[in-house]
Structures are given as C-alpha cells and as structure tokens.
Tab-separated table of C-alpha atoms and ligand atoms in Angstrom:
chain	number	residue	atom	x	y	z
A	113	MET	CA	44.828	146.933	64.702
A	114	ARG	CA	47.143	145.602	61.999
A	115	LYS	CA	45.335	144.743	58.773
A	116	ASP	CA	46.543	141.142	58.740
A	117	PHE	CA	45.561	140.513	62.373
A	118	LEU	CA	44.672	136.841	62.781
A	119	TRP	CA	41.190	136.762	64.289
A	120	GLY	CA	40.214	133.215	65.005
A	121	GLY	CA	39.651	130.492	67.532
A	122	ALA	CA	41.382	127.553	69.150
A	123	THR	CA	40.673	123.953	70.077
A	124	ALA	CA	42.628	120.754	70.651
A	125	ALA	CA	42.354	117.340	69.019
A	126	HIS	CA	41.417	115.324	72.104
A	127	GLN	CA	38.681	117.761	73.121
A	128	THR	CA	36.990	117.786	69.713
A	129	GLU	CA	37.838	114.930	67.371
A	130	GLY	CA	36.467	111.858	69.118
A	131	ALA	CA	36.999	108.824	66.857
A	132	TRP	CA	39.467	107.694	69.505
A	133	ASP	CA	40.017	104.270	67.918
A	134	VAL	CA	39.382	105.109	64.243
A	135	GLY	CA	41.932	105.237	61.419
A	136	GLY	CA	44.612	103.314	63.288
A	137	LYS	CA	44.677	105.788	66.177
A	138	GLY	CA	46.262	104.590	69.420
A	139	ILE	CA	45.156	105.342	72.978
A	140	SER	CA	46.309	108.676	74.387
A	141	ILE	CA	46.401	109.767	78.004
A	142	ALA	CA	43.196	111.762	77.380
A	143	ASP	CA	41.444	108.523	76.346
A	144	VAL	CA	41.787	107.025	79.828
A	145	MET	CA	40.436	110.067	81.688
A	146	THR	CA	36.914	109.831	83.076
A	147	VAL	CA	34.375	112.620	83.361
A	148	GLY	CA	34.595	114.893	86.443
A	149	GLY	CA	32.733	118.046	87.440
A	150	PRO	CA	33.169	121.299	89.356
A	151	GLY	CA	35.381	120.233	92.244
A	152	ILE	CA	35.284	116.584	91.128
A	153	PRO	CA	38.618	115.562	89.600
A	154	ARG	CA	38.843	113.332	86.547
A	155	ARG	CA	40.227	109.869	87.247
A	156	ILE	CA	42.846	108.095	85.169
A	157	THR	CA	42.063	104.426	84.676
A	158	ASP	CA	44.592	101.737	83.902
A	159	GLY	CA	43.838	101.572	80.195
A	160	VAL	CA	40.353	101.789	78.673
A	161	LEU	CA	37.941	99.943	80.973
A	162	GLU	CA	34.430	98.637	80.358
A	163	GLY	CA	31.641	100.675	82.000
A	164	GLU	CA	33.581	103.939	82.475
A	165	ASN	CA	32.526	107.276	80.939
A	166	TYR	CA	35.398	108.659	78.821
A	167	PRO	CA	34.150	111.955	77.356
A	168	ASN	CA	37.030	112.334	74.902
A	169	HIS	CA	36.201	109.099	73.075
A	170	GLU	CA	33.477	110.794	71.107
A	171	ALA	CA	33.966	114.440	72.139
A	172	THR	CA	32.131	116.507	69.502
A	173	ASP	CA	33.070	114.084	66.737
A	174	PHE	CA	34.988	116.794	64.855
A	175	TYR	CA	36.698	113.915	63.058
A	176	HIS	CA	33.493	113.336	61.097
A	177	HIS	CA	32.042	116.883	61.333
A	178	TYR	CA	35.089	118.955	60.441
A	179	LYS	CA	33.738	120.153	57.100
A	180	GLU	CA	30.516	121.385	58.662
A	181	ASP	CA	32.436	122.973	61.555
A	182	ILE	CA	34.953	124.749	59.349
A	183	ALA	CA	32.121	126.100	57.191
A	184	LEU	CA	30.686	127.674	60.366
A	185	LEU	CA	34.052	129.245	61.220
A	186	ALA	CA	34.313	130.548	57.655
A	187	GLU	CA	30.830	132.050	57.975
A	188	MET	CA	32.120	134.080	60.944
A	189	GLY	CA	35.015	135.226	58.763
A	190	PHE	CA	37.762	133.384	60.649
A	191	LYS	CA	41.289	134.222	59.514
A	192	SER	CA	42.912	131.493	61.602
A	193	PHE	CA	42.091	128.309	63.456
A	194	ARG	CA	44.213	126.575	66.061
A	195	THR	CA	44.055	122.875	66.713
A	196	SER	CA	46.495	120.126	67.628
A	197	ILE	CA	47.648	117.010	65.861
A	198	ALA	CA	46.747	113.955	67.937
A	199	TRP	CA	50.142	112.280	68.411
A	200	THR	CA	48.448	108.848	68.547
A	201	ARG	CA	46.940	109.260	65.071
A	202	ILE	CA	50.449	109.601	63.689
A	203	PHE	CA	52.344	107.276	66.041
A	204	PRO	CA	49.712	105.149	67.820
A	205	ARG	CA	52.084	103.933	70.553
A	206	GLY	CA	54.646	106.685	70.203
A	207	ASP	CA	57.661	104.422	69.730
A	208	GLU	CA	57.069	103.096	66.185
A	209	ASP	CA	59.584	103.650	63.387
A	210	GLU	CA	57.075	104.694	60.744
A	211	PRO	CA	54.089	107.051	60.968
A	212	ASN	CA	50.508	105.919	60.362
A	213	GLU	CA	49.506	107.076	56.876
A	214	GLU	CA	45.795	107.220	57.654
A	215	GLY	CA	46.429	109.659	60.489
A	216	LEU	CA	48.661	111.869	58.339
A	217	LYS	CA	46.014	111.889	55.617
A	218	PHE	CA	43.316	113.098	58.029
A	219	TYR	CA	45.276	116.269	58.806
A	220	ASP	CA	46.104	116.789	55.131
A	221	ASP	CA	42.378	116.921	54.446
A	222	LEU	CA	41.719	119.114	57.471
A	223	PHE	CA	44.372	121.690	56.515
A	224	ASP	CA	43.172	121.671	52.894
A	225	GLU	CA	39.661	122.372	54.087
A	226	LEU	CA	40.895	125.357	56.126
A	227	ARG	CA	42.961	126.678	53.220
A	228	LYS	CA	39.899	126.451	50.969
A	229	TYR	CA	38.439	129.306	53.054
A	230	ASN	CA	41.771	131.108	53.495
A	231	ILE	CA	41.865	130.158	57.169
A	232	GLU	CA	45.424	129.946	58.472
A	233	PRO	CA	45.997	126.736	60.449
A	234	LEU	CA	47.861	127.174	63.751
A	235	VAL	CA	49.073	123.819	64.982
A	236	THR	CA	50.058	122.559	68.427
A	237	LEU	CA	52.129	119.396	68.364
A	238	CYS	CA	51.335	118.190	71.853
A	239	HIS	CA	48.226	119.352	73.668
A	240	PHE	CA	47.837	117.055	76.730
A	241	GLU	CA	47.870	114.059	74.352
A	242	LEU	CA	50.817	111.795	75.089
A	243	PRO	CA	50.455	108.244	73.789
A	244	TRP	CA	49.340	106.000	76.655
A	245	ALA	CA	52.061	103.462	75.796
A	246	LEU	CA	54.704	106.142	76.464
A	247	VAL	CA	53.055	106.931	79.797
A	248	LYS	CA	52.788	103.307	80.913
A	249	GLU	CA	55.939	101.801	79.527
A	250	TYR	CA	58.364	104.730	79.511
A	251	ASP	CA	57.155	107.021	82.339
A	252	GLY	CA	56.457	109.773	79.808
A	253	PHE	CA	58.889	112.667	79.747
A	254	LEU	CA	60.650	111.466	82.848
A	255	ASN	CA	62.499	109.223	80.429
A	256	ARG	CA	65.121	110.763	78.146
A	257	LYS	CA	64.025	108.402	75.361
A	258	THR	CA	60.736	110.252	75.049
A	259	ILE	CA	62.670	113.252	73.666
A	260	GLY	CA	63.529	111.167	70.610
A	261	PHE	CA	59.949	109.939	70.188
A	262	PHE	CA	58.644	113.507	70.252
A	263	VAL	CA	61.226	114.777	67.782
A	264	LYS	CA	60.367	111.956	65.401
A	265	PHE	CA	56.677	112.845	65.648
A	266	ALA	CA	57.379	116.572	65.176
A	267	THR	CA	59.628	115.880	62.188
A	268	ALA	CA	56.991	113.699	60.516
A	269	CYS	CA	54.485	116.550	60.893
A	270	PHE	CA	56.874	119.294	59.711
A	271	GLU	CA	57.839	117.301	56.629
A	272	ARG	CA	54.330	116.317	55.697
A	273	TYR	CA	52.681	119.723	56.218
A	274	LYS	CA	55.557	122.053	55.365
A	275	ASP	CA	53.564	123.706	52.576
A	276	LYS	CA	50.255	123.815	54.460
A	277	VAL	CA	51.160	124.997	57.950
A	278	THR	CA	53.392	127.938	58.902
A	279	TYR	CA	52.518	128.542	62.580
A	280	TRP	CA	53.458	125.833	65.080
A	281	MET	CA	53.531	125.470	68.849
A	282	THR	CA	55.486	122.655	70.497
A	283	PHE	CA	53.828	121.950	73.894
A	284	ASN	CA	50.526	123.375	75.049
A	285	GLU	CA	50.737	125.177	78.404
A	286	ILE	CA	54.025	123.493	79.219
A	287	ASN	CA	54.157	125.414	82.497
A	288	ASN	CA	50.882	123.982	83.860
A	289	GLN	CA	53.113	121.568	85.687
A	290	ALA	CA	53.956	124.269	88.209
A	291	ASP	CA	50.468	123.732	89.568
A	292	ALA	CA	50.029	120.078	88.745
A	293	ILE	CA	52.367	118.708	91.369
A	294	GLN	CA	49.551	118.840	93.844
A	295	HIS	CA	47.594	116.440	91.637
A	296	HIS	CA	48.049	112.810	90.728
A	297	ILE	CA	49.300	113.437	87.234
A	298	LEU	CA	51.535	115.632	85.105
A	299	GLN	CA	49.354	115.431	82.030
A	300	GLU	CA	51.600	117.396	79.680
A	301	GLY	CA	54.593	115.238	80.430
A	302	GLY	CA	52.573	112.021	80.683
A	303	ILE	CA	53.657	111.115	84.206
A	304	LEU	CA	51.473	109.391	86.768
A	305	LEU	CA	52.599	110.653	90.138
A	306	ASN	CA	50.553	108.200	92.202
A	307	GLY	CA	51.872	109.409	95.503
A	308	ARG	CA	55.552	109.563	94.471
A	309	GLU	CA	57.277	111.668	97.051
A	310	ASN	CA	59.609	113.861	95.033
A	311	ALA	CA	56.861	115.268	92.797
A	312	GLU	CA	58.503	118.668	92.415
A	313	GLU	CA	61.850	117.241	91.379
A	314	ILE	CA	60.073	114.957	88.897
A	315	MET	CA	58.276	117.967	87.498
A	316	TYR	CA	61.543	119.875	86.967
A	317	GLN	CA	63.262	116.878	85.401
A	318	SER	CA	60.468	116.069	82.965
A	319	SER	CA	60.100	119.762	82.112
A	320	HIS	CA	63.776	119.845	81.217
A	321	TYR	CA	63.433	116.904	78.834
A	322	GLU	CA	60.360	118.522	77.284
A	323	LEU	CA	62.267	121.769	76.797
A	324	VAL	CA	65.117	119.899	75.119
A	325	ALA	CA	62.574	118.062	72.933
A	326	SER	CA	60.981	121.385	72.030
A	327	ALA	CA	64.347	122.972	71.161
A	328	LEU	CA	65.347	120.021	68.983
A	329	ALA	CA	61.985	120.241	67.208
A	330	VAL	CA	62.449	123.982	66.597
A	331	LYS	CA	65.885	123.344	65.073
A	332	LYS	CA	64.587	120.539	62.897
A	333	GLY	CA	61.515	122.510	61.826
A	334	LEU	CA	63.523	125.538	60.726
A	335	GLU	CA	65.811	123.289	58.684
A	336	ILE	CA	62.759	121.818	56.937
A	337	ASN	CA	61.182	125.207	56.287
A	338	PRO	CA	63.005	128.393	57.337
A	339	ASN	CA	59.738	130.316	57.050
A	340	PHE	CA	58.127	128.377	59.849
A	341	LYS	CA	57.032	130.270	62.939
A	342	ILE	CA	57.608	127.893	65.834
A	343	GLY	CA	56.541	129.087	69.229
A	344	CYS	CA	56.174	128.076	72.826
A	345	MET	CA	52.770	128.090	74.485
A	346	ILE	CA	52.464	129.303	78.051
A	347	GLY	CA	49.377	128.998	80.245
A	348	TYR	CA	49.343	132.542	81.540
A	349	ASN	CA	47.384	133.687	84.582
A	350	PRO	CA	49.224	136.557	86.278
A	351	VAL	CA	49.734	136.491	90.023
A	352	TYR	CA	49.233	139.796	91.848
A	353	PRO	CA	50.343	140.628	95.385
A	354	ALA	CA	47.371	140.379	97.765
A	355	THR	CA	48.341	143.773	99.255
A	356	CYS	CA	51.094	146.374	98.820
A	357	LYS	CA	52.960	144.900	101.797
A	358	PRO	CA	56.491	144.422	100.449
A	359	GLU	CA	56.546	140.724	101.421
A	360	ASP	CA	53.401	140.122	99.384
A	361	VAL	CA	54.974	141.927	96.437
A	362	LEU	CA	58.053	139.731	96.729
A	363	MET	CA	55.874	136.619	96.948
A	364	ALA	CA	54.009	137.615	93.796
A	365	GLN	CA	57.308	138.120	91.982
A	366	ALA	CA	58.529	134.714	93.148
A	367	ALA	CA	55.255	133.118	92.045
A	368	MET	CA	55.526	134.738	88.607
A	369	ASN	CA	59.072	133.418	88.285
A	370	GLN	CA	58.186	129.912	89.361
A	371	LYS	CA	55.073	129.727	87.192
A	372	TYR	CA	56.596	131.191	84.035
A	373	TRP	CA	60.286	130.218	83.956
A	374	TRP	CA	59.583	127.858	81.045
A	375	ALA	CA	59.227	130.930	78.817
A	376	TYR	CA	62.764	132.068	79.749
A	377	VAL	CA	64.213	128.764	78.595
A	378	HIS	CA	62.146	128.631	75.415
A	379	VAL	CA	63.002	132.204	74.446
A	380	ARG	CA	66.492	132.772	75.858
A	381	GLY	CA	67.775	129.226	75.650
A	382	GLU	CA	69.044	129.119	79.204
A	383	TYR	CA	67.884	128.637	82.778
A	384	PRO	CA	67.308	131.698	84.964
A	385	HIS	CA	69.881	131.974	87.790
A	386	TRP	CA	67.298	131.937	90.589
A	387	LEU	CA	65.886	128.614	89.384
A	388	LEU	CA	69.322	126.983	89.427
A	389	ASN	CA	69.642	128.328	92.986
A	390	LYS	CA	66.320	126.774	93.876
A	391	PHE	CA	67.474	123.385	92.558
A	392	GLU	CA	70.535	123.653	94.745
A	393	ARG	CA	68.651	124.778	97.832
A	394	HIS	CA	66.289	121.819	97.573
A	395	GLY	CA	69.032	119.376	96.643
A	396	TYR	CA	67.354	118.586	93.310
A	397	LYS	CA	69.650	116.683	90.976
A	398	ILE	CA	68.360	117.583	87.556
A	399	ASP	CA	70.012	115.830	84.632
A	400	ILE	CA	71.031	118.802	82.447
A	401	THR	CA	74.030	117.982	80.257
A	402	GLU	CA	76.384	120.358	78.424
A	403	GLU	CA	74.912	119.071	75.179
A	404	ASP	CA	71.397	119.892	76.422
A	405	LYS	CA	72.506	123.452	77.185
A	406	GLN	CA	73.808	123.805	73.648
A	407	ILE	CA	70.547	122.450	72.205
A	408	LEU	CA	68.469	124.875	74.273
A	409	LYS	CA	70.534	127.767	72.889
A	410	GLU	CA	70.189	126.596	69.307
A	411	GLY	CA	66.471	125.848	69.474
A	412	VAL	CA	64.953	129.079	70.730
A	413	VAL	CA	61.440	129.879	69.550
A	414	ASN	CA	60.731	132.687	67.109
A	415	TYR	CA	57.374	133.808	68.470
A	416	LEU	CA	55.572	133.477	71.761
A	417	THR	CA	52.021	132.319	72.396
A	418	PHE	CA	49.931	132.078	75.521
A	419	SER	CA	46.484	131.373	76.884
A	420	TYR	CA	44.754	133.779	79.215
A	421	TYR	CA	41.635	133.130	81.305
A	422	MET	CA	42.030	134.733	84.732
A	423	SER	CA	44.388	136.173	87.325
A	424	PHE	CA	45.329	135.239	90.885
A	425	ALA	CA	46.417	137.057	94.030
A	426	ILE	CA	48.919	135.726	96.545
A	427	LYS	CA	49.956	136.369	100.166
A	428	ALA	CA	53.390	135.858	101.654
A	429	ASP	CA	54.023	133.707	104.709
A	430	PRO	CA	57.698	134.460	105.439
A	431	GLU	CA	57.658	132.557	108.702
A	432	ASN	CA	56.646	129.217	107.219
A	433	ASN	CA	57.883	129.874	103.704
A	434	PRO	CA	61.101	131.903	104.092
A	435	HIS	CA	62.345	131.171	100.571
A	436	TYR	CA	59.124	132.259	98.942
A	437	ASP	CA	58.546	128.916	97.267
A	438	TYR	CA	55.475	129.004	95.073
A	439	ASP	CA	52.434	127.073	96.215
A	440	ARG	CA	48.781	127.622	95.379
A	441	LYS	CA	47.877	127.370	99.035
A	442	TYR	CA	48.992	131.003	99.393
A	443	PHE	CA	46.401	132.228	96.874
A	444	VAL	CA	43.677	134.522	98.179
A	445	LYS	CA	40.478	135.705	96.592
A	446	ASN	CA	40.783	138.989	94.723
A	447	GLU	CA	37.955	141.085	96.121
A	448	TYR	CA	37.948	143.364	93.083
A	449	LEU	CA	37.047	140.600	90.647
A	450	LYS	CA	33.997	138.490	89.881
A	451	ALA	CA	34.368	134.832	89.007
A	452	SER	CA	32.774	132.300	86.635
A	453	ASP	CA	30.690	129.379	87.922
A	454	TRP	CA	33.947	127.423	88.057
A	455	GLY	CA	35.610	130.062	90.249
A	456	TRP	CA	37.817	131.515	87.486
A	457	GLN	CA	38.348	135.203	88.308
A	458	ILE	CA	37.451	137.470	85.405
A	459	ASP	CA	40.125	140.095	84.774
A	460	PRO	CA	40.428	141.783	81.367
A	461	VAL	CA	42.940	144.324	82.722
A	462	GLY	CA	45.252	141.417	83.530
A	463	LEU	CA	45.430	140.610	79.836
A	464	ARG	CA	46.809	144.060	79.029
A	465	TRP	CA	49.184	143.787	81.959
A	466	GLY	CA	50.262	140.337	80.798
A	467	LEU	CA	50.883	141.356	77.186
A	468	ASN	CA	53.174	144.094	78.467
A	469	TRP	CA	54.893	141.738	80.919
A	470	PHE	CA	55.784	139.332	78.135
A	471	TYR	CA	56.743	141.933	75.577
A	472	ASP	CA	58.999	143.844	77.974
A	473	ARG	CA	60.844	140.669	78.883
A	474	PHE	CA	61.121	138.865	75.609
A	475	GLY	CA	60.372	141.352	72.814
A	476	LEU	CA	59.067	138.639	70.508
A	477	PRO	CA	55.944	138.848	68.358
A	478	MET	CA	53.116	137.264	70.342
A	479	MET	CA	49.807	135.556	69.791
A	480	ILE	CA	46.966	135.023	72.247
A	481	VAL	CA	46.028	131.435	71.435
A	482	GLU	CA	43.310	130.891	74.059
A	483	ASN	CA	40.891	133.192	75.827
A	484	GLY	CA	37.286	132.417	76.591
A	485	PHE	CA	34.485	131.973	79.060
A	486	GLY	CA	33.198	128.600	80.249
A	487	ALA	CA	29.523	128.876	81.243
A	488	TYR	CA	26.212	127.008	81.413
A	489	ASP	CA	24.129	127.952	78.367
A	490	LYS	CA	20.356	127.836	78.174
A	491	VAL	CA	18.574	126.850	74.974
A	492	GLU	CA	15.343	128.866	74.788
A	493	GLU	CA	12.104	127.347	73.546
A	494	ASP	CA	12.552	128.923	70.154
A	495	GLY	CA	16.047	127.411	69.980
A	496	THR	CA	18.013	130.635	70.510
A	497	ILE	CA	20.908	130.871	72.946
A	498	ASN	CA	21.454	134.335	74.361
A	499	ASP	CA	24.962	134.191	75.744
A	500	ASP	CA	25.396	137.859	76.627
A	501	TYR	CA	27.781	136.938	79.489
A	502	ARG	CA	30.180	135.394	76.947
A	503	ILE	CA	29.963	138.442	74.696
A	504	ALA	CA	30.649	140.695	77.700
A	505	TYR	CA	33.720	138.653	78.705
A	506	LEU	CA	35.185	138.590	75.205
A	507	ARG	CA	34.406	142.241	74.509
A	508	GLU	CA	36.322	143.436	77.556
A	509	HIS	CA	39.287	141.184	76.799
A	510	ILE	CA	39.443	142.376	73.213
A	511	ARG	CA	39.303	145.983	74.470
A	512	ALA	CA	42.242	145.202	76.727
A	513	LEU	CA	44.344	143.656	73.969
A	514	LYS	CA	43.564	146.579	71.692
A	515	ALA	CA	44.830	148.968	74.362
A	516	ALA	CA	47.998	146.900	74.672
A	517	CYS	CA	48.532	147.109	70.909
A	518	GLU	CA	47.392	150.627	70.142
A	519	GLU	CA	48.406	152.491	73.292
A	520	ASP	CA	51.324	150.417	74.592
A	521	GLY	CA	52.691	149.215	71.253
A	522	VAL	CA	53.073	145.477	71.859
A	523	ASP	CA	53.522	143.307	68.776
A	524	LEU	CA	50.481	141.022	68.642
A	525	LEU	CA	49.887	138.767	65.643
A	526	GLY	CA	46.450	137.484	66.474
A	527	TYR	CA	43.742	136.450	68.875
A	528	GLN	CA	42.346	132.922	69.116
A	529	MET	CA	39.224	132.697	71.191
A	530	TRP	CA	38.728	129.406	73.089
A	531	SER	CA	36.799	127.535	71.778
A	532	PRO	CA	34.579	128.639	68.892
A	533	ILE	CA	32.584	125.407	69.025
A	534	ASP	CA	31.574	123.760	72.340
A	535	ILE	CA	34.013	121.063	73.399
A	536	VAL	CA	34.871	118.690	76.225
A	537	SER	CA	36.455	120.637	79.082
A	538	ALA	CA	40.069	119.672	79.732
A	539	SER	CA	40.009	120.042	83.506
A	540	THR	CA	36.610	118.517	84.245
A	541	GLY	CA	35.685	116.488	81.152
A	542	GLU	CA	32.304	118.221	81.077
A	543	MET	CA	30.377	119.193	77.943
A	544	ASP	CA	28.166	121.546	79.943
A	545	LYS	CA	31.062	123.891	80.654
A	546	ARG	CA	30.497	125.587	77.338
A	547	TYR	CA	32.782	128.000	75.538
A	548	GLY	CA	31.485	128.125	71.979
A	549	PHE	CA	29.922	130.554	69.541
A	550	VAL	CA	28.397	127.340	68.248
A	551	TYR	CA	26.358	125.081	70.520
A	552	VAL	CA	26.830	121.339	70.296
A	553	ASN	CA	23.825	119.322	71.372
A	554	LYS	CA	25.391	116.974	73.892
A	555	ASN	CA	25.464	117.055	77.699
A	556	ASN	CA	27.675	115.744	80.500
A	557	ALA	CA	25.959	112.359	80.412
A	558	GLY	CA	26.820	112.063	76.721
A	559	GLU	CA	23.199	112.519	75.565
A	560	GLY	CA	22.365	114.557	72.457
A	561	ASP	CA	22.527	114.258	68.686
A	562	LEU	CA	25.669	116.402	68.281
A	563	SER	CA	23.809	118.898	66.084
A	564	ARG	CA	25.370	122.375	65.871
A	565	SER	CA	23.541	125.709	66.310
A	566	ARG	CA	24.616	129.339	66.326
A	567	LYS	CA	24.518	131.277	69.609
A	568	LYS	CA	24.049	135.065	69.845
A	569	SER	CA	27.824	135.432	70.263
A	570	PHE	CA	28.317	133.868	66.826
A	571	PHE	CA	26.875	136.957	65.127
A	572	TRP	CA	28.683	139.294	67.499
A	573	TYR	CA	32.139	137.812	66.743
A	574	LYS	CA	31.401	137.818	63.012
A	575	HIS	CA	30.915	141.581	63.268
A	576	VAL	CA	34.084	142.011	65.351
A	577	ILE	CA	36.090	140.298	62.632
A	578	GLU	CA	34.354	142.222	59.837
A	579	THR	CA	35.306	145.530	61.473
A	580	ASN	CA	38.814	144.338	62.458
A	581	GLY	CA	37.920	144.854	66.096
A	582	GLU	CA	36.681	148.425	65.624
A	583	GLU	CA	33.068	147.720	66.600
A	584	LEU	CA	32.703	145.685	69.758
A	585	ASP	CA	29.232	146.701	70.944
B	765	LIG	C1	43.577	125.408	78.899
B	765	LIG	C2	43.796	124.266	77.959
B	765	LIG	C3	42.636	123.910	77.120
B	765	LIG	C4	41.307	124.270	77.694
B	765	LIG	C5	41.209	125.529	78.466
B	765	LIG	C6	39.959	125.715	79.282
B	765	LIG	O1	44.222	125.099	80.089
B	765	LIG	O2	44.884	124.489	77.098
B	765	LIG	O3	42.782	122.612	76.655
B	765	LIG	O4	40.400	123.319	77.822
B	765	LIG	O5	42.304	125.707	79.322
B	765	LIG	O6	39.969	124.890	80.396
B	765	LIG	P1	38.803	123.914	80.758
B	765	LIG	O7	38.533	123.082	79.554
B	765	LIG	O8	39.280	123.119	81.870
B	765	LIG	O9	37.637	124.765	81.089
C-alpha cells in the first residue's frame, strides 16, 4: 500500500453532533425524523413536535465530546477523519445573506483539533442535512433557487477553511435517490414526496439541480484554492445478474446504469445518452438549460469517493418490464452471501469488483469513504466488548481493497471505515445498530450516560494502521 495511504474513519454531523439547537443552529431535515427500527421506517414530522423521539437531537453529543473522541481516534493512529458540516449551523434557515459566526467557529476548533494530531479532515458539505426551512418553504432541490443557497453555503465553507481542509465532497450518496422514490422522502434533495405521483420525474429534476449546484461549488472551490480535492460521493452497492441468463445480465447492466449515472455527470460533465433516451421514453420534461450543460462541463470533480456496504442481485422480467427500468422489486437474494441482522448482504469481493468498475470507467483517484458493519454489541460483565464479527467484516474488505490496489493497480487514496465511534443510524435512527471501534453508552430509547469505551476492534484497527495494512490477523 502507498506510504501516505489515508487510514481513517467517517461520520456525519447529524448522526454524531447532537446540540441540535445550540450555537444558533437551525432545524435540519434530520431533526424532524423520529426513531425507527429494523423494518420500521422513520417518520418525518411537521417541524419539531412535543412528545416525539428525535434521536439526532442529542445523537452522541460529539459537539461537546469532540476533543475526547478525536483523542481516541488519534490513539488508534488515524491519518484521516471524515465528517460533514451541518448546513444549519452555518445558515440556520438556508436562505440568509450572512453565515452564523458561532457555527463557523465550531468547525474551526474541530479542524484545529484534528490537525493537532496530524489527522487530515475530509469534509462532506451536505450529508442528508438540508435546512428544514428550505424543505418546507422552497421544496428543497426541486426549486432552482436552492442551487444558489447551496453554493453560498459551500463558498462560505471553502473561504473559511481553505487552509485547514483540502479534501471535500459535495453531496453524500447523491445517487441514493434512485432507490428513494419508493419512499415518502428524497432526503438528500430535501423533498417530501407525500404521495406525489410523478416521483421519478421529481427525482431526476432535483438530481439535476443538485448536480449543477455541485459543479458550481467545484468551480468556486478551485478558484478559492486550486489545491483543493473536490469529489463526488456515490453510495455504491453493485448489482449482479441473478443468473447468467442474458436477460438477467442485461437487467443488471441497466440497474448499474440507473443507480450510478450520477457519477457520469460528476466526472464527465455530461448526461449519458441512454438516460436522455429514458427521459424521452417516459415523457419526462427535465429542465436542463444550455447554461447548465456548460456548468456541468466546467465543474467536474477531481477525485471520486464512494461508500460500500453490500451487493445486490437482480432478475429480469422482460414481459412486464421490456425497457429494463430499474426497480428494487426485481432484487433477489444472493444465495452465496450471508447477511447482517439488518439484511445487508456481506460481500468483500464486491468491493474489489467495484473499485475496478469505477477505475476502468473514470480513471480518477478514488477514496473509500464508508465501509462498516452494523451489529448488536454485547457488553460483558467485565466491561469488554468482543466484536469479532466486525473485525472479520473489516478484515475481508481491507483484503479486497488491497488486492484491487496491489494486484489490479487501482489508484486508491484512502479507506474510511464507518463509523469509528457508535452513532445514530441514518436509515433507522437506532443507536443499537452499532458500527464503532468505540462503544457509546446509549440505547434506542435514549438511555445511557454517553460514556465511551474501547471495543476489541479498536486495538485491531490500531494495529492495521501501524502496519499500513500488512498485518490483518
Ligand atoms: C450510508 C450513509 C451514512 C450511514 C451508513 C450506514 O448510507 O451515508 O449516513 O449511516 O450508510 O447506514 P445506516 O446508518 O442506515 O446503518
């Protein structure tokens, strides 16, 4: 592995910070989401309501514990740490003219603390955290005006932290929307679907405005500091054909296209031909102007990041789906893979496959910015937590990425495990779906004193970093 490989971990502001109404912070979309559970979706309430359980309001209180938490990361030898800037700390409603100084100051202190230990900050600008006022009053990214609000926010961050942060990502898992249309919300774009009929068209339109916003931010960022690395962030879970039947193979290819086309626009600055055909076939009228096309070309990213947790398998149904439109209802269980308690299929080989898939297509330096295992942990009577299942998951995924680098020659800058310290789950709002090397004493009901303790995996990862990935056992 390269000597400067960035071993680290990743989190997001809304899943860690808490302090939802401290320091002038406004309400974000994550602040109105209730707790759910396996198979129980989170609800979105109309503003913050009395008597509801909002797990992100306190989360793990990173806002007040960040020094203690960063010291733990430093003890493991972290080279990098990914988090996001909560948009509502900087622009509480999203449409103000001036940023909130107290919010800016918080991230100054946070980045200084990381730098103190030589930990490289990796920063996502928008990680499922749209200001609630933009959702309610503007319809999120379905409104062209939101492009301007995002660019103003991004610019404020680039200017303020230009000497402290080099690695940026614009939108976390921007392509999650491919799957979200079956739900009530497009969280990334801040759009409440609430039964609106043309959900797919809405998804394509808001994605376009987000992509334009991202491209404008990239342009702006590189003007402010030409050394910036500004990347896209793709939620990447490869889709395999269920069998070698040619129709299944074609369906898997179509699914890969329709789940990952965002990367084409981010990297190549233009829409793939088959997607424009799909718009036409469905009669979708997407507002894409000539000026937008120019912006997309000028604002291409200069590195590519992605998360990886699992893979899927898909079956074709040419009779009912002759155009091979992507829909999760065609997924089938992969009989070769085991799954987590949340049904996420464990597939380290898919990570190697995926690294090659990206590198062949785009040829950009890459970073894995999320990979981890959500599980129930047991605290033993003597206080130890023996999370061998987490070690096993991470070990095999690191083996796979090493093979992609050393045998296949992909250009990988770093690996950010998700999430080094337990956090609130994004999909379910649970605390008990744990990812960390560090245990946080708090459960789904919100009980616990928030104290931190080291799990077995903490010492294992420390050794992985010490040996630059040479010793994984
Ligand atoms: C990704 C998100 C993260 C994160 C992770 C694990 O989709 O970028 O925010 O939480 O998945 O998912 P979950 O928290 O639902 O287990």
